[in-house]
Short mmCIF file of C-alpha atoms and ligand atoms in Angstrom, two decimals:
data_model
loop_
_atom_site.label_atom_id
_atom_site.label_comp_id
_atom_site.label_asym_id
_atom_site.label_seq_id
_atom_site.Cartn_x
_atom_site.Cartn_y
_atom_site.Cartn_z
CA MET A 1 0.00 0.00 0.00
CA GLY A 2 2.64 2.59 0.89
CA LYS A 3 6.08 3.81 1.88
CA ALA A 4 7.00 5.27 5.26
CA LEU A 5 10.06 7.29 6.18
CA ILE A 6 10.67 6.60 9.87
CA ILE A 7 12.91 9.14 11.61
CA GLY A 8 14.62 7.97 14.82
CA ALA A 9 16.04 4.59 15.80
CA GLY A 10 15.48 4.57 19.57
CA GLY A 11 13.15 2.55 21.80
CA VAL A 12 9.87 3.76 20.32
CA ALA A 13 11.05 3.63 16.70
CA SER A 14 12.33 0.08 17.14
CA VAL A 15 8.89 -1.16 18.29
CA ALA A 16 7.03 0.82 15.62
CA ILE A 17 9.32 -0.63 12.94
CA HIS A 18 8.77 -4.20 14.20
CA LYS A 19 5.02 -3.53 14.07
CA CYS A 20 5.18 -2.03 10.55
CA CYS A 21 6.97 -5.19 9.46
CA GLN A 22 4.17 -7.32 10.97
CA ASN A 23 1.88 -5.38 8.63
CA PRO A 24 3.67 -5.61 5.26
CA ASP A 25 0.57 -5.14 3.13
CA VAL A 26 0.27 -1.58 4.47
CA PHE A 27 3.97 -0.84 5.04
CA GLU A 28 5.43 -2.20 1.81
CA GLU A 29 8.61 -0.22 2.10
CA ILE A 30 10.24 1.73 4.93
CA CYS A 31 13.36 3.82 5.32
CA ILE A 32 14.81 4.03 8.84
CA ALA A 33 16.70 7.31 9.12
CA SER A 34 18.45 8.57 12.23
CA ARG A 35 21.45 10.45 13.50
CA THR A 36 23.42 7.24 14.18
CA LEU A 37 23.32 4.98 11.11
CA GLU A 38 24.48 1.89 13.06
CA LYS A 39 21.29 2.00 15.16
CA CYS A 40 19.18 1.97 11.96
CA GLU A 41 21.24 -0.93 10.62
CA ALA A 42 20.88 -2.85 13.90
CA ILE A 43 17.06 -2.64 13.72
CA LYS A 44 17.11 -3.60 10.04
CA SER A 45 19.25 -6.67 10.73
CA LYS A 46 16.73 -7.96 13.30
CA LEU A 47 14.00 -7.83 10.66
CA SER A 48 15.80 -9.43 7.74
CA GLY A 49 13.01 -12.00 7.14
CA SER A 50 10.31 -9.35 6.79
CA ARG A 51 8.24 -8.85 3.61
CA THR A 52 8.50 -5.08 4.21
CA LYS A 53 11.43 -3.76 2.17
CA ILE A 54 13.78 -1.88 4.51
CA GLN A 55 16.46 0.66 3.74
CA THR A 56 18.42 2.93 6.09
CA ALA A 57 19.88 6.42 5.95
CA GLN A 58 21.97 8.70 8.12
CA LEU A 59 20.03 11.88 8.87
CA ASP A 60 20.32 14.85 11.19
CA ALA A 61 16.70 15.96 11.37
CA ASP A 62 17.65 19.26 13.03
CA TYR A 63 18.36 20.38 9.45
CA THR A 64 15.23 20.80 7.34
CA ASP A 65 17.22 20.65 4.08
CA GLU A 66 18.61 17.21 4.96
CA VAL A 67 15.09 15.94 5.63
CA ILE A 68 13.76 17.44 2.38
CA GLU A 69 16.57 15.82 0.41
CA LEU A 70 15.84 12.39 1.91
CA ILE A 71 12.09 12.75 1.32
CA LYS A 72 12.77 13.67 -2.30
CA SER A 73 15.01 10.67 -2.88
CA PHE A 74 12.95 8.04 -0.94
CA LYS A 75 9.52 9.48 -1.94
CA PRO A 76 7.53 8.26 1.11
CA ASP A 77 3.74 8.54 1.49
CA ILE A 78 4.18 9.45 5.15
CA VAL A 79 6.92 10.65 7.50
CA MET A 80 6.79 9.07 10.96
CA ASN A 81 8.69 11.32 13.34
CA LEU A 82 9.91 9.03 16.14
CA ALA A 83 13.01 11.08 16.96
CA LEU A 84 12.82 13.64 19.78
CA PRO A 85 10.37 16.52 20.33
CA TYR A 86 13.13 19.00 19.35
CA GLN A 87 12.90 17.85 15.72
CA ASP A 88 9.12 18.24 15.26
CA LEU A 89 9.19 21.63 13.52
CA THR A 90 12.12 20.99 11.20
CA ILE A 91 10.45 17.76 10.08
CA MET A 92 7.04 19.44 9.66
CA ASP A 93 8.71 22.15 7.55
CA ALA A 94 10.33 19.47 5.40
CA CYS A 95 7.00 17.64 4.94
CA LEU A 96 5.38 20.88 3.77
CA ALA A 97 8.24 21.65 1.38
CA ALA A 98 8.26 18.15 -0.08
CA GLY A 99 4.46 17.55 0.02
CA VAL A 100 4.09 14.55 2.33
CA ASP A 101 1.91 13.66 5.36
CA TYR A 102 3.41 13.86 8.86
CA MET A 103 2.86 12.16 12.23
CA ASP A 104 4.60 12.16 15.62
CA THR A 105 4.23 10.98 19.23
CA ALA A 106 5.25 14.04 21.26
CA ASN A 107 4.74 17.79 20.94
CA TYR A 108 7.48 20.21 19.95
CA GLU A 109 9.74 21.44 22.70
CA PRO A 110 12.31 24.18 22.36
CA PRO A 111 15.61 22.70 23.61
CA ASP A 112 16.19 25.50 26.14
CA ILE A 113 12.79 25.56 27.92
CA ALA A 114 10.56 22.65 28.95
CA LYS A 115 7.11 23.83 27.87
CA PHE A 116 4.94 20.95 26.59
CA GLU A 117 2.69 23.19 24.50
CA TYR A 118 1.01 22.58 21.17
CA LYS A 119 1.07 26.23 20.10
CA TRP A 120 4.07 25.88 17.81
CA GLN A 121 2.62 22.90 15.96
CA TRP A 122 -0.97 24.19 15.92
CA ALA A 123 0.42 27.28 14.18
CA TYR A 124 1.00 25.02 11.13
CA ARG A 125 -2.75 24.32 10.67
CA GLU A 126 -3.26 26.74 7.80
CA LYS A 127 -0.12 25.65 5.98
CA PHE A 128 -0.99 21.94 6.11
CA ALA A 129 -4.62 22.65 5.18
CA GLN A 130 -3.58 24.73 2.18
CA ALA A 131 -1.10 22.09 1.06
CA GLY A 132 -3.80 19.38 1.34
CA LEU A 133 -1.60 17.45 3.77
CA THR A 134 -2.40 15.74 7.08
CA ALA A 135 -0.31 16.18 10.22
CA LEU A 136 -1.29 13.82 13.05
CA LEU A 137 0.05 14.92 16.43
CA GLY A 138 0.73 12.70 19.43
CA SER A 139 -0.01 9.18 18.21
CA GLY A 140 1.70 7.34 21.07
CA PHE A 141 -0.02 6.11 24.24
CA ASP A 142 -0.18 9.29 26.27
CA PRO A 143 -0.63 11.41 24.25
CA GLY A 144 -2.28 9.12 21.75
CA VAL A 145 -4.36 6.20 22.98
CA THR A 146 -5.60 8.27 25.94
CA GLY A 147 -7.07 10.82 23.47
CA VAL A 148 -8.62 7.99 21.43
CA PHE A 149 -10.12 6.54 24.65
CA CYS A 150 -11.74 9.93 25.40
CA ALA A 151 -13.07 10.30 21.85
CA TYR A 152 -14.46 6.75 22.03
CA ALA A 153 -16.19 7.46 25.35
CA GLN A 154 -17.64 10.67 23.93
CA LYS A 155 -18.86 8.94 20.76
CA HIS A 156 -20.47 5.89 22.38
CA TYR A 157 -21.19 6.43 26.05
CA PHE A 158 -21.76 10.07 26.95
CA ASP A 159 -23.94 13.02 25.99
CA GLU A 160 -21.75 15.23 28.18
CA ILE A 161 -18.29 14.51 29.62
CA HIS A 162 -17.65 16.37 32.87
CA SER A 163 -14.35 14.97 34.13
CA ILE A 164 -11.43 12.93 32.83
CA ASP A 165 -8.68 11.43 35.00
CA ILE A 166 -5.87 9.83 33.01
CA VAL A 167 -3.93 7.33 35.13
CA ASP A 168 -0.57 6.06 33.88
CA ALA A 169 0.83 3.29 36.06
CA ASN A 170 4.01 1.34 35.65
CA GLY A 171 4.18 -1.66 37.94
CA GLY A 172 7.42 -2.81 36.30
CA ASP A 173 10.77 -3.34 38.03
CA HIS A 174 14.08 -3.21 36.12
CA GLY A 175 16.25 -3.99 39.14
CA TYR A 176 18.47 -0.87 38.83
CA PRO A 177 18.55 1.63 41.73
CA PHE A 178 17.60 4.41 39.26
CA ALA A 179 16.84 4.48 35.55
CA THR A 180 14.21 6.07 33.34
CA ASN A 181 11.97 4.00 31.09
CA PHE A 182 12.31 6.25 28.09
CA ASN A 183 14.65 9.04 27.03
CA PRO A 184 15.96 10.28 30.44
CA GLU A 185 16.20 13.90 29.33
CA ILE A 186 12.57 14.05 28.19
CA ASN A 187 11.37 11.96 31.15
CA ILE A 188 13.09 14.07 33.82
CA ARG A 189 12.07 17.36 32.20
CA GLU A 190 8.47 16.13 32.38
CA VAL A 191 8.60 14.87 35.98
CA THR A 192 10.36 17.90 37.46
CA ALA A 193 7.95 20.39 35.87
CA ASN A 194 5.06 21.90 37.90
CA GLY A 195 1.83 19.91 38.02
CA ARG A 196 -1.09 21.51 36.21
CA TYR A 197 -4.71 20.56 35.58
CA PHE A 198 -7.71 22.05 33.86
CA GLU A 199 -10.80 23.05 35.85
CA ASN A 200 -13.77 25.19 34.84
CA GLY A 201 -11.96 26.86 31.98
CA SER A 202 -8.68 27.65 33.77
CA TRP A 203 -5.38 25.95 34.46
CA ILE A 204 -4.37 25.34 38.06
CA GLU A 205 -0.67 24.91 38.86
CA THR A 206 0.71 22.75 41.68
CA PRO A 207 4.34 22.36 42.79
CA PRO A 208 6.06 19.31 41.17
CA LEU A 209 4.67 15.98 42.53
CA SER A 210 2.90 17.69 45.46
CA VAL A 211 -0.58 16.12 44.93
CA LYS A 212 -0.77 12.40 45.63
CA GLN A 213 -3.48 9.72 45.98
CA VAL A 214 -3.52 5.93 46.14
CA TYR A 215 -5.33 4.10 43.34
CA ASP A 216 -6.02 0.38 43.13
CA LEU A 217 -5.27 -0.50 39.51
CA PRO A 218 -6.57 -3.66 37.84
CA GLU A 219 -3.81 -6.30 37.50
CA ILE A 220 -1.28 -4.02 39.25
CA GLY A 221 -2.75 -3.29 42.68
CA PRO A 222 -2.69 -0.15 44.84
CA LYS A 223 -0.11 2.47 43.82
CA ASN A 224 0.80 6.02 44.73
CA ILE A 225 -0.26 8.23 41.85
CA TYR A 226 0.96 11.84 41.48
CA LEU A 227 -0.74 14.70 39.69
CA MET A 228 1.36 15.94 36.76
CA TYR A 229 0.96 18.07 33.70
CA HIS A 230 0.92 16.06 30.49
CA GLU A 231 0.64 17.41 26.99
CA GLU A 232 -2.65 15.76 25.99
CA LEU A 233 -4.48 17.82 28.65
CA GLU A 234 -4.09 20.89 26.44
CA SER A 235 -5.68 19.37 23.36
CA LEU A 236 -8.38 17.43 25.26
CA ALA A 237 -9.45 20.62 27.07
CA VAL A 238 -10.18 22.07 23.62
CA ASN A 239 -11.48 18.99 21.79
CA ILE A 240 -13.71 17.32 24.42
CA LYS A 241 -16.47 19.91 24.36
CA GLY A 242 -17.94 20.90 27.71
CA VAL A 243 -15.38 19.05 29.86
CA LYS A 244 -15.07 20.71 33.27
CA ARG A 245 -11.99 19.02 34.72
CA ILE A 246 -9.09 17.03 33.26
CA ARG A 247 -6.19 15.68 35.31
CA PHE A 248 -3.24 13.39 34.63
CA TRP A 249 -1.73 11.03 37.20
CA MET A 250 1.41 8.92 37.09
CA THR A 251 2.82 6.32 39.46
CA PHE A 252 6.32 6.70 40.92
CA SER A 253 7.99 4.45 43.47
CA ASP A 254 9.40 6.01 46.64
CA ASN A 255 12.82 4.81 45.48
CA TYR A 256 12.56 6.63 42.12
CA LEU A 257 11.43 9.83 43.84
CA ASN A 258 14.24 9.70 46.44
CA HIS A 259 16.87 9.41 43.72
CA LEU A 260 15.24 12.14 41.69
CA ARG A 261 15.12 14.46 44.70
CA VAL A 262 18.86 14.03 45.33
CA LEU A 263 19.73 14.55 41.66
CA GLU A 264 17.58 17.67 41.62
CA ASN A 265 19.07 19.01 44.87
CA VAL A 266 22.61 18.70 43.52
CA GLY A 267 21.66 20.37 40.22
CA MET A 268 21.95 17.33 37.95
CA THR A 269 18.47 17.72 36.43
CA SER A 270 19.03 21.31 35.31
CA ILE A 271 18.81 22.25 31.63
CA GLU A 272 20.81 25.46 32.21
CA PRO A 273 24.29 25.10 30.65
CA ILE A 274 27.25 25.17 33.08
CA GLU A 275 30.99 25.66 32.48
CA PHE A 276 32.93 22.41 33.03
CA GLU A 277 36.68 22.12 32.33
CA GLY A 278 36.62 24.78 29.66
CA ARG A 279 33.42 23.73 27.90
CA GLN A 280 29.71 24.22 28.35
CA ILE A 281 27.68 21.21 29.40
CA ILE A 282 24.02 20.77 30.26
CA PRO A 283 23.76 18.79 33.52
CA LEU A 284 20.66 16.85 32.43
CA GLN A 285 22.37 15.78 29.19
CA PHE A 286 25.39 14.62 31.18
CA LEU A 287 23.09 12.68 33.49
CA LYS A 288 21.49 11.02 30.45
CA ALA A 289 24.93 9.87 29.34
CA ILE A 290 25.64 8.07 32.64
CA LEU A 291 22.20 6.54 33.27
CA PRO A 292 21.31 3.13 31.82
CA ASP A 293 20.17 3.33 28.21
CA PRO A 294 16.37 2.78 28.29
CA ALA A 295 16.84 0.21 25.50
CA SER A 296 18.96 -1.90 27.89
CA LEU A 297 16.08 -2.20 30.40
CA GLY A 298 14.05 -4.51 28.14
CA PRO A 299 15.50 -7.87 29.18
CA ARG A 300 15.50 -6.93 32.89
CA THR A 301 12.04 -5.44 33.35
CA LYS A 302 9.30 -7.55 34.93
CA GLY A 303 5.71 -6.58 35.72
CA LYS A 304 2.93 -4.71 33.96
CA THR A 305 1.80 -1.25 32.93
CA ASN A 306 -1.79 -0.05 33.16
CA ILE A 307 -2.75 3.19 31.41
CA GLY A 308 -6.33 4.35 31.16
CA CYS A 309 -8.97 7.04 31.53
CA ILE A 310 -11.65 7.35 34.22
CA ILE A 311 -14.42 9.44 32.73
CA GLN A 312 -17.55 10.87 34.33
CA GLY A 313 -20.51 12.62 32.78
CA LEU A 314 -24.13 12.25 31.73
CA LYS A 315 -25.95 9.84 29.42
CA ASP A 316 -29.69 10.28 28.84
CA GLY A 317 -29.76 12.68 31.78
CA LYS A 318 -28.25 10.15 34.21
CA PRO A 319 -24.74 10.27 35.75
CA ARG A 320 -22.34 7.67 34.35
CA THR A 321 -18.77 6.61 35.10
CA TYR A 322 -16.58 4.77 32.62
CA TYR A 323 -13.06 3.39 32.89
CA VAL A 324 -11.15 2.23 29.82
CA TYR A 325 -7.59 0.93 30.10
CA ASN A 326 -4.88 -1.25 28.66
CA VAL A 327 -2.64 -3.58 30.65
CA CYS A 328 0.67 -4.48 29.06
CA ASP A 329 3.23 -7.02 30.31
CA HIS A 330 6.89 -5.95 30.06
CA GLN A 331 8.24 -9.46 29.49
CA GLU A 332 5.64 -10.35 26.86
CA CYS A 333 6.59 -7.18 24.94
CA TYR A 334 10.26 -8.09 25.19
CA ALA A 335 9.61 -11.61 23.91
CA GLU A 336 7.69 -10.21 20.93
CA VAL A 337 9.75 -7.21 19.78
CA GLY A 338 12.80 -6.99 22.07
CA SER A 339 11.60 -3.88 24.01
CA GLN A 340 9.86 -3.28 27.34
CA ALA A 341 6.27 -2.07 27.66
CA ILE A 342 6.99 1.69 27.76
CA SER A 343 8.43 1.68 24.25
CA TYR A 344 5.86 -0.94 23.17
CA THR A 345 2.85 1.07 24.33
CA THR A 346 4.15 4.05 22.31
CA GLY A 347 5.45 2.23 19.22
CA VAL A 348 2.25 0.26 18.55
CA PRO A 349 -0.04 3.35 18.41
CA ALA A 350 2.56 5.12 16.27
CA MET A 351 2.26 2.32 13.72
CA ILE A 352 -1.56 2.33 14.01
CA GLY A 353 -1.80 6.11 13.42
CA ALA A 354 0.47 5.84 10.38
CA MET A 355 -1.48 2.81 9.10
CA LEU A 356 -4.82 4.66 9.31
CA MET A 357 -3.29 7.62 7.47
CA LEU A 358 -1.79 5.40 4.75
CA LYS A 359 -5.14 3.64 4.32
CA GLY A 360 -6.85 7.02 3.96
CA VAL A 361 -9.08 6.29 6.99
CA TRP A 362 -7.58 9.12 9.04
CA LYS A 363 -7.03 11.70 6.36
CA LYS A 364 -8.02 15.36 6.39
CA ALA A 365 -5.99 18.37 5.41
CA GLY A 366 -4.62 20.26 8.40
CA VAL A 367 -2.95 19.60 11.76
CA TYR A 368 -4.93 17.38 14.14
CA ASN A 369 -4.65 15.65 17.49
CA VAL A 370 -5.76 12.02 17.64
CA GLU A 371 -9.08 12.72 19.39
CA GLU A 372 -10.21 14.75 16.37
CA PHE A 373 -10.51 11.58 14.25
CA ASP A 374 -13.01 8.69 14.41
CA PRO A 375 -11.77 6.55 17.33
CA ASP A 376 -13.42 3.27 16.23
CA PRO A 377 -10.83 2.03 13.68
CA PHE A 378 -8.02 2.91 16.09
CA MET A 379 -9.72 1.05 18.99
CA GLU A 380 -10.18 -1.99 16.76
CA ALA A 381 -6.53 -1.88 15.69
CA LEU A 382 -5.35 -1.69 19.34
CA ASN A 383 -6.99 -5.06 19.99
CA LYS A 384 -5.49 -6.50 16.82
CA TYR A 385 -1.92 -5.23 17.15
CA GLY A 386 -1.06 -6.02 20.77
CA LEU A 387 -2.69 -3.41 23.04
CA PRO A 388 -6.10 -4.87 23.89
CA TRP A 389 -8.24 -2.64 26.09
CA GLN A 390 -10.81 -3.35 28.76
CA GLU A 391 -13.71 -1.29 30.02
CA SER A 392 -15.72 -1.06 33.21
CA PHE A 393 -18.68 1.04 34.33
CA VAL A 394 -17.98 0.71 38.06
CA PRO A 395 -14.44 2.01 38.68
CA THR A 396 -13.32 3.55 41.95
CA LEU A 397 -13.30 7.32 41.57
CA LEU A 398 -10.47 9.65 42.45
CA ASP A 399 -10.98 12.45 44.98
P1 NDP B 401 15.22 7.55 22.23
O1 NDP B 401 16.12 8.54 22.88
O2 NDP B 401 15.32 6.09 22.58
O3 NDP B 401 15.35 7.66 20.65
C1 NDP B 401 15.39 8.87 19.96
C2 NDP B 401 15.96 8.61 18.60
O4 NDP B 401 15.94 9.82 17.86
C3 NDP B 401 17.40 8.12 18.64
O5 NDP B 401 17.58 7.13 17.68
C4 NDP B 401 18.17 9.38 18.26
O6 NDP B 401 19.42 9.17 17.62
C5 NDP B 401 17.22 10.02 17.28
N1 NDP B 401 17.52 11.43 17.12
C6 NDP B 401 17.72 12.36 18.07
N2 NDP B 401 18.03 13.55 17.53
C7 NDP B 401 18.02 13.36 16.19
C8 NDP B 401 18.25 14.19 15.08
N3 NDP B 401 18.59 15.48 15.23
N4 NDP B 401 18.15 13.67 13.85
C9 NDP B 401 17.84 12.37 13.67
N5 NDP B 401 17.60 11.52 14.67
C10 NDP B 401 17.69 12.01 15.92
O7 NDP B 401 13.72 8.06 22.51
P2 NDP B 401 12.38 7.20 22.54
O8 NDP B 401 12.39 6.23 21.42
O9 NDP B 401 12.13 6.73 23.92
O10 NDP B 401 11.30 8.34 22.24
C11 NDP B 401 11.02 8.76 20.92
C12 NDP B 401 9.91 9.81 20.95
O11 NDP B 401 8.73 9.25 21.52
C13 NDP B 401 10.23 11.05 21.79
O12 NDP B 401 9.75 12.18 21.12
C14 NDP B 401 9.44 10.83 23.07
O13 NDP B 401 9.10 12.04 23.69
C15 NDP B 401 8.21 10.14 22.50
N6 NDP B 401 7.46 9.34 23.49
C16 NDP B 401 6.09 9.45 23.45
C17 NDP B 401 5.33 8.72 24.34
C18 NDP B 401 3.85 8.75 24.21
O14 NDP B 401 3.17 7.94 24.85
N7 NDP B 401 3.24 9.62 23.42
C19 NDP B 401 5.93 7.88 25.36
C20 NDP B 401 7.37 7.76 25.25
C21 NDP B 401 8.10 8.50 24.35
P3 NDP B 401 20.76 8.84 18.46
O15 NDP B 401 20.59 7.43 18.86
O16 NDP B 401 21.84 9.08 17.52
O17 NDP B 401 20.75 9.79 19.65
#
């Protein structure tokens, strides 16, 4: 059916590529392009028996011209941006210049300030609309599946949605004293930022990790969950009409938080450059270099993740509560694609978003978040491609 240019060769890209290759009728040909060519080659070599034709390329996606040149020579039908949030705009510019659809899993971030805002990418709406191209933003798990869950609830179960609580729990254990499950720089920037949630039309800020509850998660058990800001809150506050409150919660172990607190106290999580032996370094980037590579956690991680949405509102004038979630087993993911569940839960929806675009099912000119498309084909594909979901109408509510 089509050709995909996949930018990035990290944890998420590796899973998405495995999944594309399980779906060779849609992904007939792919090009894996990243900063380090050997990483592209390593993924390709694991998939040598695939019917999907694979080629690789060295690419620095910080340079729009390099991306344009590669698009022009490979001629993809879609560009899947699975590099880092810093490359979103250069890649979107290249897609516009070369006339190809775009998708990603995380919103643009300027390297010098952690912002998590869609404004830079939403500013491209007119340009993509005029070019007749689709840009799909945030097709991972959160953002991604969580937005699809909300759109599905809105379509099938509610006349009005009043509150959404997104709960992201990782019950996995990798056995290291401290490591992050995905890119440490992005992960720590996210966790050390202020908490923020949407209520009655305004945003309420809380100090980092200062609001905590205990939630008993199916298949994982009771966990401490902490209120955080997460990028899908911004788009859901706009796209789920009439919603009064949206919050995002994530589990952290006491051990993880103790390590993080020490690293923060000594300045290791800072993104302000410092002078070190005659050169400028960014402490958080240095920390990334000494922490375990998230890709190395795969074989060691045991346990499950559970990510879902608890939604309240009205149906036929009566109050209703709905909980929809996915449980994913780290070791089963590793056995299937050689990655733990954090990369798996992001890489599978990335493939699904791209598949729906290539099939023309999710296709409209402009820049869109996942919840702006019909959720049904995505929900069906989650069950088919390894992220089956479950639903309940009697969940425990959060305070
Ligand atoms: P990794 O750090 O494992 O991989 C990033 C990849 O991008 C690496 O291969 C890296 O190359 C490559 N890269 C970085 N800069 C450039 C560049 N300038 N040009 C070309 N390639 C580049 O990250 P993950 O796989 O964990 O995450 C990928 C994306 O997924 C991130 O944007 C992350 O925020 C997002 N994400 C989204 C989630 C969701 O649920 N929506 C959850 C988890 C992650 P090199 O190896 O040379 O550094």
